[in-house]
mmCIF file of C-alpha atoms and ligand atoms in Angstrom:
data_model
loop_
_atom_site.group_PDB
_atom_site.id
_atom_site.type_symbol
_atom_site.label_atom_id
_atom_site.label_comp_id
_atom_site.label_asym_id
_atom_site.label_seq_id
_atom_site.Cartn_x
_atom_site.Cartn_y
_atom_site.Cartn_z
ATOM 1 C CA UNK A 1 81.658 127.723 114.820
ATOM 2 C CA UNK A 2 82.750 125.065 112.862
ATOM 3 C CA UNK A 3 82.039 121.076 113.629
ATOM 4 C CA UNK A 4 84.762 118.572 113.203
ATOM 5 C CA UNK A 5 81.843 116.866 111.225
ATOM 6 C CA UNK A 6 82.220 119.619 108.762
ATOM 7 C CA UNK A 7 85.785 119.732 108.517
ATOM 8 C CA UNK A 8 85.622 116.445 107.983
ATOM 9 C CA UNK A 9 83.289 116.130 105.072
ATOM 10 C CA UNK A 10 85.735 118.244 103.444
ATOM 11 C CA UNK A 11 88.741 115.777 104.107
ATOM 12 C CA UNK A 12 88.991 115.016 100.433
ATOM 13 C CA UNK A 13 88.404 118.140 99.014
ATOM 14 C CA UNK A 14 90.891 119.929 101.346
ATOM 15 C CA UNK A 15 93.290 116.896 100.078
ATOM 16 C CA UNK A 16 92.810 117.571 96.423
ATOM 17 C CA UNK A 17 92.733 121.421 96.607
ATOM 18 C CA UNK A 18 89.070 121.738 95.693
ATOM 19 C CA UNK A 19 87.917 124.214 98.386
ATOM 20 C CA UNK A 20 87.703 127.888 98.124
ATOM 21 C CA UNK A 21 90.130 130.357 100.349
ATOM 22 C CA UNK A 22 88.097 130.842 102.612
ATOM 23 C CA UNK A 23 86.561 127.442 103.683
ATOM 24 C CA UNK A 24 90.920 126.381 102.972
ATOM 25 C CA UNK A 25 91.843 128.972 106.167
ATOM 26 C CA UNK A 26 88.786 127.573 108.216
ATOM 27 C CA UNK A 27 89.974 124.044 107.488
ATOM 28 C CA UNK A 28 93.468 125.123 108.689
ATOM 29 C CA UNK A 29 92.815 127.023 111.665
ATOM 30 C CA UNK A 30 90.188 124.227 113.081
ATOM 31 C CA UNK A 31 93.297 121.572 112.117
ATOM 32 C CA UNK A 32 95.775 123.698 114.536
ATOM 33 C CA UNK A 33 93.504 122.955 117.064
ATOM 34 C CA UNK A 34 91.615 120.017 117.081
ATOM 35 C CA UNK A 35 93.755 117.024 117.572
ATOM 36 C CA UNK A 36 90.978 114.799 116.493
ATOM 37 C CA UNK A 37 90.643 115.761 113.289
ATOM 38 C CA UNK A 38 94.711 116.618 112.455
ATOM 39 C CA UNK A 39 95.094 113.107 113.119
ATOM 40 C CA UNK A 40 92.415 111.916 110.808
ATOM 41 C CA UNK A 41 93.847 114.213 107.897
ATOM 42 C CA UNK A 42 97.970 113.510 108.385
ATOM 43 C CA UNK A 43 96.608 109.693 107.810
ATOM 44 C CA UNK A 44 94.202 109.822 105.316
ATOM 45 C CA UNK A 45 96.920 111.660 103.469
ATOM 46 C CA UNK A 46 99.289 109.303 104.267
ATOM 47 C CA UNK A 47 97.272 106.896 103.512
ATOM 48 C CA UNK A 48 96.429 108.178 99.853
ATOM 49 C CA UNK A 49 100.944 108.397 99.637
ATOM 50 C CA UNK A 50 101.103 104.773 99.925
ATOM 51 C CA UNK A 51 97.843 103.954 97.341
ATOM 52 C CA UNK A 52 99.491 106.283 94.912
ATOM 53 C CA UNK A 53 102.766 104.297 94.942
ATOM 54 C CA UNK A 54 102.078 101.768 92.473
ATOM 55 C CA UNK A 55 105.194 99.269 93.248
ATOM 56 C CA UNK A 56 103.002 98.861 96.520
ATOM 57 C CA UNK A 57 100.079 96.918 94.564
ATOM 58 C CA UNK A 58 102.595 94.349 92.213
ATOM 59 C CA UNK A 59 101.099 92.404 89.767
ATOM 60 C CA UNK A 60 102.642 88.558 89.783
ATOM 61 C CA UNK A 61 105.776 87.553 88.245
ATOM 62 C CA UNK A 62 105.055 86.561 84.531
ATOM 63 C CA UNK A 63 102.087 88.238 84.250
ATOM 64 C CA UNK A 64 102.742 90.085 81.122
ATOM 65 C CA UNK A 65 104.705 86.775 79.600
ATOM 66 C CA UNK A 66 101.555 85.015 80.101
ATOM 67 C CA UNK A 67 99.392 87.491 78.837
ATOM 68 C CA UNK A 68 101.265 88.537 75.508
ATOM 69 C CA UNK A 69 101.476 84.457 74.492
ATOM 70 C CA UNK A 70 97.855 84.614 74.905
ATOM 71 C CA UNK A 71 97.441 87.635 72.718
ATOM 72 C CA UNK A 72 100.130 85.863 70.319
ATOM 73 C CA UNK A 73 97.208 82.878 70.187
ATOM 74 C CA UNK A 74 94.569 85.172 69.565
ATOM 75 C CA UNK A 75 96.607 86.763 66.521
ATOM 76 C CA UNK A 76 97.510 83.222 65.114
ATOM 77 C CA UNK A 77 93.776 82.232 65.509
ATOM 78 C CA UNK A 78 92.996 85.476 63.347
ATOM 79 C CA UNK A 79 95.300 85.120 61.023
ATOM 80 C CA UNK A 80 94.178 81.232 60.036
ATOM 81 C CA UNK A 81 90.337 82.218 60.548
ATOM 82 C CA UNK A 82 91.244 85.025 57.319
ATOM 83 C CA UNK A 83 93.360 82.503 55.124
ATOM 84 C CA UNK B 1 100.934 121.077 82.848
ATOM 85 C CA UNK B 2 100.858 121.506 78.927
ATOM 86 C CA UNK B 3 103.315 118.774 78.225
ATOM 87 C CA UNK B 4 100.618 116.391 80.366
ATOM 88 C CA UNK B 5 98.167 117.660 77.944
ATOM 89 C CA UNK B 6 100.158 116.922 74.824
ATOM 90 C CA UNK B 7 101.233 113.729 75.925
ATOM 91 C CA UNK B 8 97.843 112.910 76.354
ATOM 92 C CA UNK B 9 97.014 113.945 72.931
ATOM 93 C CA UNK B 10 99.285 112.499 71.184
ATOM 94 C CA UNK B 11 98.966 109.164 73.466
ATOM 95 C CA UNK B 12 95.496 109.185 72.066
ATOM 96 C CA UNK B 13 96.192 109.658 68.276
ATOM 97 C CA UNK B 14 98.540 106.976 68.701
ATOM 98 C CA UNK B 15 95.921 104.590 70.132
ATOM 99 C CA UNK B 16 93.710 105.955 67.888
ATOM 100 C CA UNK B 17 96.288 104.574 64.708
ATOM 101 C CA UNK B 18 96.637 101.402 66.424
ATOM 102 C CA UNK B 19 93.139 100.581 65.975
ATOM 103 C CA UNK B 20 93.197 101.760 63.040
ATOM 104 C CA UNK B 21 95.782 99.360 61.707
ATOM 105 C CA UNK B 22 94.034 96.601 63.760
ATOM 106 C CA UNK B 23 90.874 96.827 62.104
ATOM 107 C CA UNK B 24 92.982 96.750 58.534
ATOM 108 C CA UNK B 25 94.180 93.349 59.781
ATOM 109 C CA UNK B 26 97.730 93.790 61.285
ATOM 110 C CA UNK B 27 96.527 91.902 64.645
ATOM 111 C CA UNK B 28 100.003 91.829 66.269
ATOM 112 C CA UNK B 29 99.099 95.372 66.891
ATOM 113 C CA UNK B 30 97.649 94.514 69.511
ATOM 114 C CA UNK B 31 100.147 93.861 71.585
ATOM 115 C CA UNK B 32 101.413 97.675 71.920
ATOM 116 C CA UNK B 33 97.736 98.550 72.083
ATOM 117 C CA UNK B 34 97.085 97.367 75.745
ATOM 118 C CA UNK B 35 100.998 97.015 76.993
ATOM 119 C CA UNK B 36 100.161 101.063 78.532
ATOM 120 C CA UNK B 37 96.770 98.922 80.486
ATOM 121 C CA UNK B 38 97.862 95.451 81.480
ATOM 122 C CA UNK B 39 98.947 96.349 84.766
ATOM 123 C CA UNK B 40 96.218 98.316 85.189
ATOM 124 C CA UNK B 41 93.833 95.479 83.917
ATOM 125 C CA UNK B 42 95.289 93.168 86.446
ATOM 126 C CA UNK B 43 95.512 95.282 89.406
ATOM 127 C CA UNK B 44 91.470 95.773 88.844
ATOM 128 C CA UNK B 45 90.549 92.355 88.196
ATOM 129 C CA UNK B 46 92.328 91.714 91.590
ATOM 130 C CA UNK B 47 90.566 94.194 93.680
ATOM 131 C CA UNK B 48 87.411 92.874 92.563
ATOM 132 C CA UNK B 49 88.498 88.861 92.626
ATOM 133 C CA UNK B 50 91.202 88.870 95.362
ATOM 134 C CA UNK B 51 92.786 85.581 93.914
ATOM 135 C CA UNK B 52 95.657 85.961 91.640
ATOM 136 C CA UNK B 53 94.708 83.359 89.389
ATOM 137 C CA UNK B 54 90.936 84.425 89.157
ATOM 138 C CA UNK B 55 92.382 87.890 88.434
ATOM 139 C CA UNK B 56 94.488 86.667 85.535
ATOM 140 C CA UNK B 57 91.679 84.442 84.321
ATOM 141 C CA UNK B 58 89.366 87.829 84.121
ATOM 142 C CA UNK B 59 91.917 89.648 82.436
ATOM 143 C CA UNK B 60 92.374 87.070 79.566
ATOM 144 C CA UNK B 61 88.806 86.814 79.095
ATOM 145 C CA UNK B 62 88.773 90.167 79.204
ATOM 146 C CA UNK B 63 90.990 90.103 76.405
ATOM 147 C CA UNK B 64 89.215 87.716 73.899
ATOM 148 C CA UNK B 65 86.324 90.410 74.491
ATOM 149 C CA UNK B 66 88.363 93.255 73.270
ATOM 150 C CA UNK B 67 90.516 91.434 70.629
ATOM 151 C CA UNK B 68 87.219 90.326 68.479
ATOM 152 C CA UNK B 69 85.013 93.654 69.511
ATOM 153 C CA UNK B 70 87.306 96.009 68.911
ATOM 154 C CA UNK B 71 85.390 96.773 65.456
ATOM 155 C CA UNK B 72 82.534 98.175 67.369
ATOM 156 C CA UNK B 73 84.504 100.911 69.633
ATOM 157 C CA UNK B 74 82.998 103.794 68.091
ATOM 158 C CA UNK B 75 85.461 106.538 69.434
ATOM 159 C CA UNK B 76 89.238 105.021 69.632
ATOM 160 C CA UNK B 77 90.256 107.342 72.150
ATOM 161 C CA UNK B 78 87.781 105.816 74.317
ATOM 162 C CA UNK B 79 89.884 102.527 74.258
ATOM 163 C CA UNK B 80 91.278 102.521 77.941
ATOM 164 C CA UNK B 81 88.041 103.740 79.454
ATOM 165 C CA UNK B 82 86.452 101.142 77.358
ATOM 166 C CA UNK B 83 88.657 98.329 77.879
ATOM 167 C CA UNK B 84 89.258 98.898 81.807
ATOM 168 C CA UNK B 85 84.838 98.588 81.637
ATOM 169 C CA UNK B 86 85.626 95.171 79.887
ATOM 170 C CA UNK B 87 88.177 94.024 82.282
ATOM 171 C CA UNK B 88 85.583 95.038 85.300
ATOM 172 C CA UNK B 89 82.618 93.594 83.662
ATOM 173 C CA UNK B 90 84.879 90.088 83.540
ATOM 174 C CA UNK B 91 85.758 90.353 86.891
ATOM 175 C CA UNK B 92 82.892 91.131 88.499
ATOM 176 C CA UNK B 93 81.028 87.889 86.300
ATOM 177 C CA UNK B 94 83.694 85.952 87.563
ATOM 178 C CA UNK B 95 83.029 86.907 91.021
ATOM 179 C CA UNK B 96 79.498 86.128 90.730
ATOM 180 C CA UNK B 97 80.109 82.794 89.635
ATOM 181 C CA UNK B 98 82.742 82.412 92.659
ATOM 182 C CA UNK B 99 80.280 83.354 95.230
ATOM 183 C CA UNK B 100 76.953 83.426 94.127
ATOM 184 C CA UNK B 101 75.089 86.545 95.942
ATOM 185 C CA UNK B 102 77.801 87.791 97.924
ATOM 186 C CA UNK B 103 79.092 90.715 95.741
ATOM 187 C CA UNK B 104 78.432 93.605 98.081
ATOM 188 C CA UNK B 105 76.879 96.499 96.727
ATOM 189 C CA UNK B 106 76.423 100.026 98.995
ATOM 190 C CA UNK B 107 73.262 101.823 99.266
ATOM 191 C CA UNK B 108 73.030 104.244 96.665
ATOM 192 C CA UNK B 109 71.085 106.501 99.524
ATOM 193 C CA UNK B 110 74.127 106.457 101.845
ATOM 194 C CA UNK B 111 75.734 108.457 98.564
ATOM 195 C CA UNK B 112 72.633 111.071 98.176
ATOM 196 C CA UNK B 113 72.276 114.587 99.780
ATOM 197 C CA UNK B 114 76.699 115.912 99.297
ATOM 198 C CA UNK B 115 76.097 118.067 96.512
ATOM 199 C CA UNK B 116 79.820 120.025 95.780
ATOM 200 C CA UNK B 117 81.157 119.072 92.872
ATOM 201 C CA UNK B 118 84.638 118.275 91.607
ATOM 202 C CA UNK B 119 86.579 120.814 89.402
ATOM 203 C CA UNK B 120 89.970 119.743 87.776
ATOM 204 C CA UNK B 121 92.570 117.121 87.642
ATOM 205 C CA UNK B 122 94.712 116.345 90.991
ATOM 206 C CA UNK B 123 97.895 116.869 91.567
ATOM 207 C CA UNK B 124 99.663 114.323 93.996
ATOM 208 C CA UNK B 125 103.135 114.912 92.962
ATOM 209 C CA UNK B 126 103.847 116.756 95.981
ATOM 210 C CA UNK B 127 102.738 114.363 98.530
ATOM 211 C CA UNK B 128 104.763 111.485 97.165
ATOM 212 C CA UNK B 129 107.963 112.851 98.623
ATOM 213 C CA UNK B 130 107.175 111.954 102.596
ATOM 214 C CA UNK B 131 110.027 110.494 104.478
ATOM 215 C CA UNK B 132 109.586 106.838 104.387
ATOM 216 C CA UNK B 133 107.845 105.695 107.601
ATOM 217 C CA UNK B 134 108.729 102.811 110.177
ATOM 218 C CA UNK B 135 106.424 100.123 109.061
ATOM 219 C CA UNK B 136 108.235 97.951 106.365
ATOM 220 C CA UNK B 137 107.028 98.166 103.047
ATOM 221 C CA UNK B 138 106.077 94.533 102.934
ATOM 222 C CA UNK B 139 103.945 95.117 105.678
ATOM 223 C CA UNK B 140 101.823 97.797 104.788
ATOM 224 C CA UNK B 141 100.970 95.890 101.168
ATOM 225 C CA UNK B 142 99.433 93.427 103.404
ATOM 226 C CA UNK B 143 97.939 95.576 106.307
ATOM 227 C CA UNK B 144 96.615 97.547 102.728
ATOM 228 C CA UNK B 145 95.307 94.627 101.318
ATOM 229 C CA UNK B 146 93.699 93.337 104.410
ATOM 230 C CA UNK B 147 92.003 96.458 104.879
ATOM 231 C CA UNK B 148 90.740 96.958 101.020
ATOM 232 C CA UNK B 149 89.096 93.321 101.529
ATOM 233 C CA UNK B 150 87.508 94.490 104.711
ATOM 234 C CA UNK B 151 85.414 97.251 103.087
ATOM 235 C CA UNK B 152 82.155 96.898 100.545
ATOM 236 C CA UNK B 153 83.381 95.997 96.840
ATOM 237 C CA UNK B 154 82.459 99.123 95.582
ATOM 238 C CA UNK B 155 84.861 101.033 97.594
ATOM 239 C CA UNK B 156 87.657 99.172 96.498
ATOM 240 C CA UNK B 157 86.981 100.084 93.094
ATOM 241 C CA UNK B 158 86.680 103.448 92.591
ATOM 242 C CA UNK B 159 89.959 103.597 95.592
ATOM 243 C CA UNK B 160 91.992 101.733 92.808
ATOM 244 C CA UNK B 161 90.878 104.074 90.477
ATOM 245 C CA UNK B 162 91.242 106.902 91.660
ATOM 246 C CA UNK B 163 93.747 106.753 93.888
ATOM 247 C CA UNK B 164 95.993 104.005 92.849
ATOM 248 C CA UNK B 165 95.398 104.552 89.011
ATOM 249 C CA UNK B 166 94.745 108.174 89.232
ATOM 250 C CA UNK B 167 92.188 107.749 87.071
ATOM 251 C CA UNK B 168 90.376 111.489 86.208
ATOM 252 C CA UNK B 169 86.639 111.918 87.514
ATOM 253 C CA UNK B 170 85.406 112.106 83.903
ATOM 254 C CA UNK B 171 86.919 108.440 83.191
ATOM 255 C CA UNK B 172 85.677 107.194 86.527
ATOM 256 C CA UNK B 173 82.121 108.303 85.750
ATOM 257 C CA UNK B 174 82.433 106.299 82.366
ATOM 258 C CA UNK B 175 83.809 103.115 83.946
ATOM 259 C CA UNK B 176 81.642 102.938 86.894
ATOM 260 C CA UNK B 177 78.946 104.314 84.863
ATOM 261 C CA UNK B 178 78.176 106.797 88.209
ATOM 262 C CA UNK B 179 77.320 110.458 88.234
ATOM 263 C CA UNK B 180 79.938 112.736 89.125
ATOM 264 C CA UNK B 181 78.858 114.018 92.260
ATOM 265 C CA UNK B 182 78.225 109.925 92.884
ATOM 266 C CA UNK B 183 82.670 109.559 92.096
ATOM 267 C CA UNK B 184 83.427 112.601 94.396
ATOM 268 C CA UNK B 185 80.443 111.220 97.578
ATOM 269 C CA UNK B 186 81.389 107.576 97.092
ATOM 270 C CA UNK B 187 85.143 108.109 97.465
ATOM 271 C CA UNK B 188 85.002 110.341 100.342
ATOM 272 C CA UNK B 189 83.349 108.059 102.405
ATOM 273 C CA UNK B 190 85.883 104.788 100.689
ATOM 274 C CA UNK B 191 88.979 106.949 102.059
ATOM 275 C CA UNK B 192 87.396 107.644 105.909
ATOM 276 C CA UNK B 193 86.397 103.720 105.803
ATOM 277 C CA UNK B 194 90.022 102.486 104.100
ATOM 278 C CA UNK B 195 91.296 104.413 106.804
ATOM 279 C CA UNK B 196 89.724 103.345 109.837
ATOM 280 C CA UNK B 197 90.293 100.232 108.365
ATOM 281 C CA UNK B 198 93.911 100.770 108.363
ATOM 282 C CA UNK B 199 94.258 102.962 111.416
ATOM 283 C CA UNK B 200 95.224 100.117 113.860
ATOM 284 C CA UNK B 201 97.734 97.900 111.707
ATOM 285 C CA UNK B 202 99.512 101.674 111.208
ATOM 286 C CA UNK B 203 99.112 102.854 114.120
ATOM 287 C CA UNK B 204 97.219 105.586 113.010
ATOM 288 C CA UNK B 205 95.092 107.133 115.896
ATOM 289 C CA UNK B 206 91.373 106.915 115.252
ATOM 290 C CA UNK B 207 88.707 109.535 116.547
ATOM 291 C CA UNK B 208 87.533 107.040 118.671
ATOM 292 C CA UNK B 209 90.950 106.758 120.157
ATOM 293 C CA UNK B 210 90.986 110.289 121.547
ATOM 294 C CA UNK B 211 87.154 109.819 122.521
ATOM 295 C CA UNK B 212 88.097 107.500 124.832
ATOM 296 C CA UNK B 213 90.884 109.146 126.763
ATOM 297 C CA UNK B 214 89.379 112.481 126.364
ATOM 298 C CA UNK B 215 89.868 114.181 129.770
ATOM 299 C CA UNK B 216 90.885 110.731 131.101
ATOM 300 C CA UNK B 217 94.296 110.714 132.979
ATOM 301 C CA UNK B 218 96.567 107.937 131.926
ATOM 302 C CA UNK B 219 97.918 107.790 135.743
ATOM 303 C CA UNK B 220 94.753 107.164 137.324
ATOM 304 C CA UNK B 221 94.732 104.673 139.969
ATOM 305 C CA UNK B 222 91.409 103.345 137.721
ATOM 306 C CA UNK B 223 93.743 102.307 134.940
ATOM 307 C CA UNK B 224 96.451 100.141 136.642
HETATM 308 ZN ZN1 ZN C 1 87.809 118.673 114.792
#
């Protein structure tokens, strides 16, 4: 007998594909049949979906304007530090 | 698979010439040297700062740091693990001087005694193509972002990593400067807590949810 503690613990492995056959079917067949823990794996991989879509976390508008004129004075600074 | 590989590859050599061409004085280099990072670099220096200004503050200082130190990266193909470090280390100073004392930090015990190890790269390609759910975009960036802030500092970090930068265990372990069974423990336990932090804005049941209705019926005359 497996414990949903178990199954659990092996959330992220399961997610990833890092678990052998065997402990793969156990996770399965103990998913079919404990609501409890289906519901905690459909969301942590639907949760993991939305983290890996990147337009979700947007950096600010002119960010990379700002940040290449900066480089631009770092450069100039160089440059006239060498002459 | 093997055109990941080779891109890789020849992503690093091409870093690698970059610095090379630095360090022989063409500066403006530098430009095309963090332009594959920036984004990267910001979204970090957010997690950590949670102000938008802050964040960009970090990021430029981070900058300065990498612009005049760049001479003593001893292995160029280190650059992104190296300069994401920088951009952390900036962040996390900044943070310090924000709110003196507050930056959480978790147990290390709570991470002891899970001892399976991590083999291989991921592959989330497959679980990208979900039908788009009910809740508006819009709203789960904020019910996200309310939730990251909710959990201990370190979480948030090595969640952005990992699973919004996709970062690979071996860089993780570099940046974070953590053992490897320390990357695979730590984020385990970040994605149960992210998610019981998000479980009620999503409406994603929680075990304690069924706990409470278990062998309860909803039509009791106790309920109404
Ligand atoms: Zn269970």
């Amino acid at each position: 007998m497996v414990t949903c503690k178990t199954i659990i613990g092996q959330i992220s492995d399961y997610l990833e594909g890092n678990v052998s056959a065997e402990m793969r079917e156990t996770i399965e067949r103990h998913l079919r049949g404990c609501r409890r823990c289906s519901a905690v794996y459909d969301s942590t991989r639907k949760m993991l979906v939305i983290m890996g879509d990147e337009t979700i976390f947007e950096v600010p508008e002119g960010y990379g304007n700002r940040l290449h004129s900066f480089v631009d004075s770092l450069v100039a600074k160089a440059k006239s530090s060498t002459s | 698979m093997m055109s990941e590989q080779t891109n890789a590859t020849s992503h690093s050599l091409e870093t690698a010439n970059l610095i090379q061409r630095f360090l022989a004085g063409e500066q403006s280099v530098f430009h095309d040297l963090i332009r594959p990072y920036e984004q990267m670099y910001y979204r970090l220096a957010f997690s950590i700062l949670r102000n938008e200004q802050d964040a960009e503050d970090a990021v430029q200082q981070a900058i300065v740091t990498l612009f005049t130190r760049l001479d003593q990266l001893k292995e160029p193909e280190r650059f992104k693990q190296w300069s994401i470090r920088v951009v952390q280390n900036e962040a996390r100073l900044l943070w310090r001087r924000r709110r003196q004392g507050q930056y959480e930090s978790i147990d290390d015990r709570e991470e002891n005694g899970n001892e399976i190890s991590f083999r291989g790269p991921r592959d989330f390609a497959d679980w990208r193509d979900l039908p788009s759910e009910t809740v508006e975009k819009r709203e789960i960036h904020a019910a996200l972002l309310k939730a990251l802030e909710s959990i201990p500092a370190s979480y948030r970090e090595i969640l952005l990593l990992r699973d919004v930068e996709q970062l690979n265990v071996a860089e993780t372990m570099e940046i974070l400067g953590i053992s490897e069974a320390t990357v695979k423990t730590r984020l385990h336990r970040a994605r149960l807590r992210l998610r019981e932090a998000l479980a009620p804005t999503l409406g994603i049941p929680q075990p304690s949810f069924w706990e409470r209705w278990k062998g309860m019926n909803p039509w009791s005359p106790a309920r109404r």
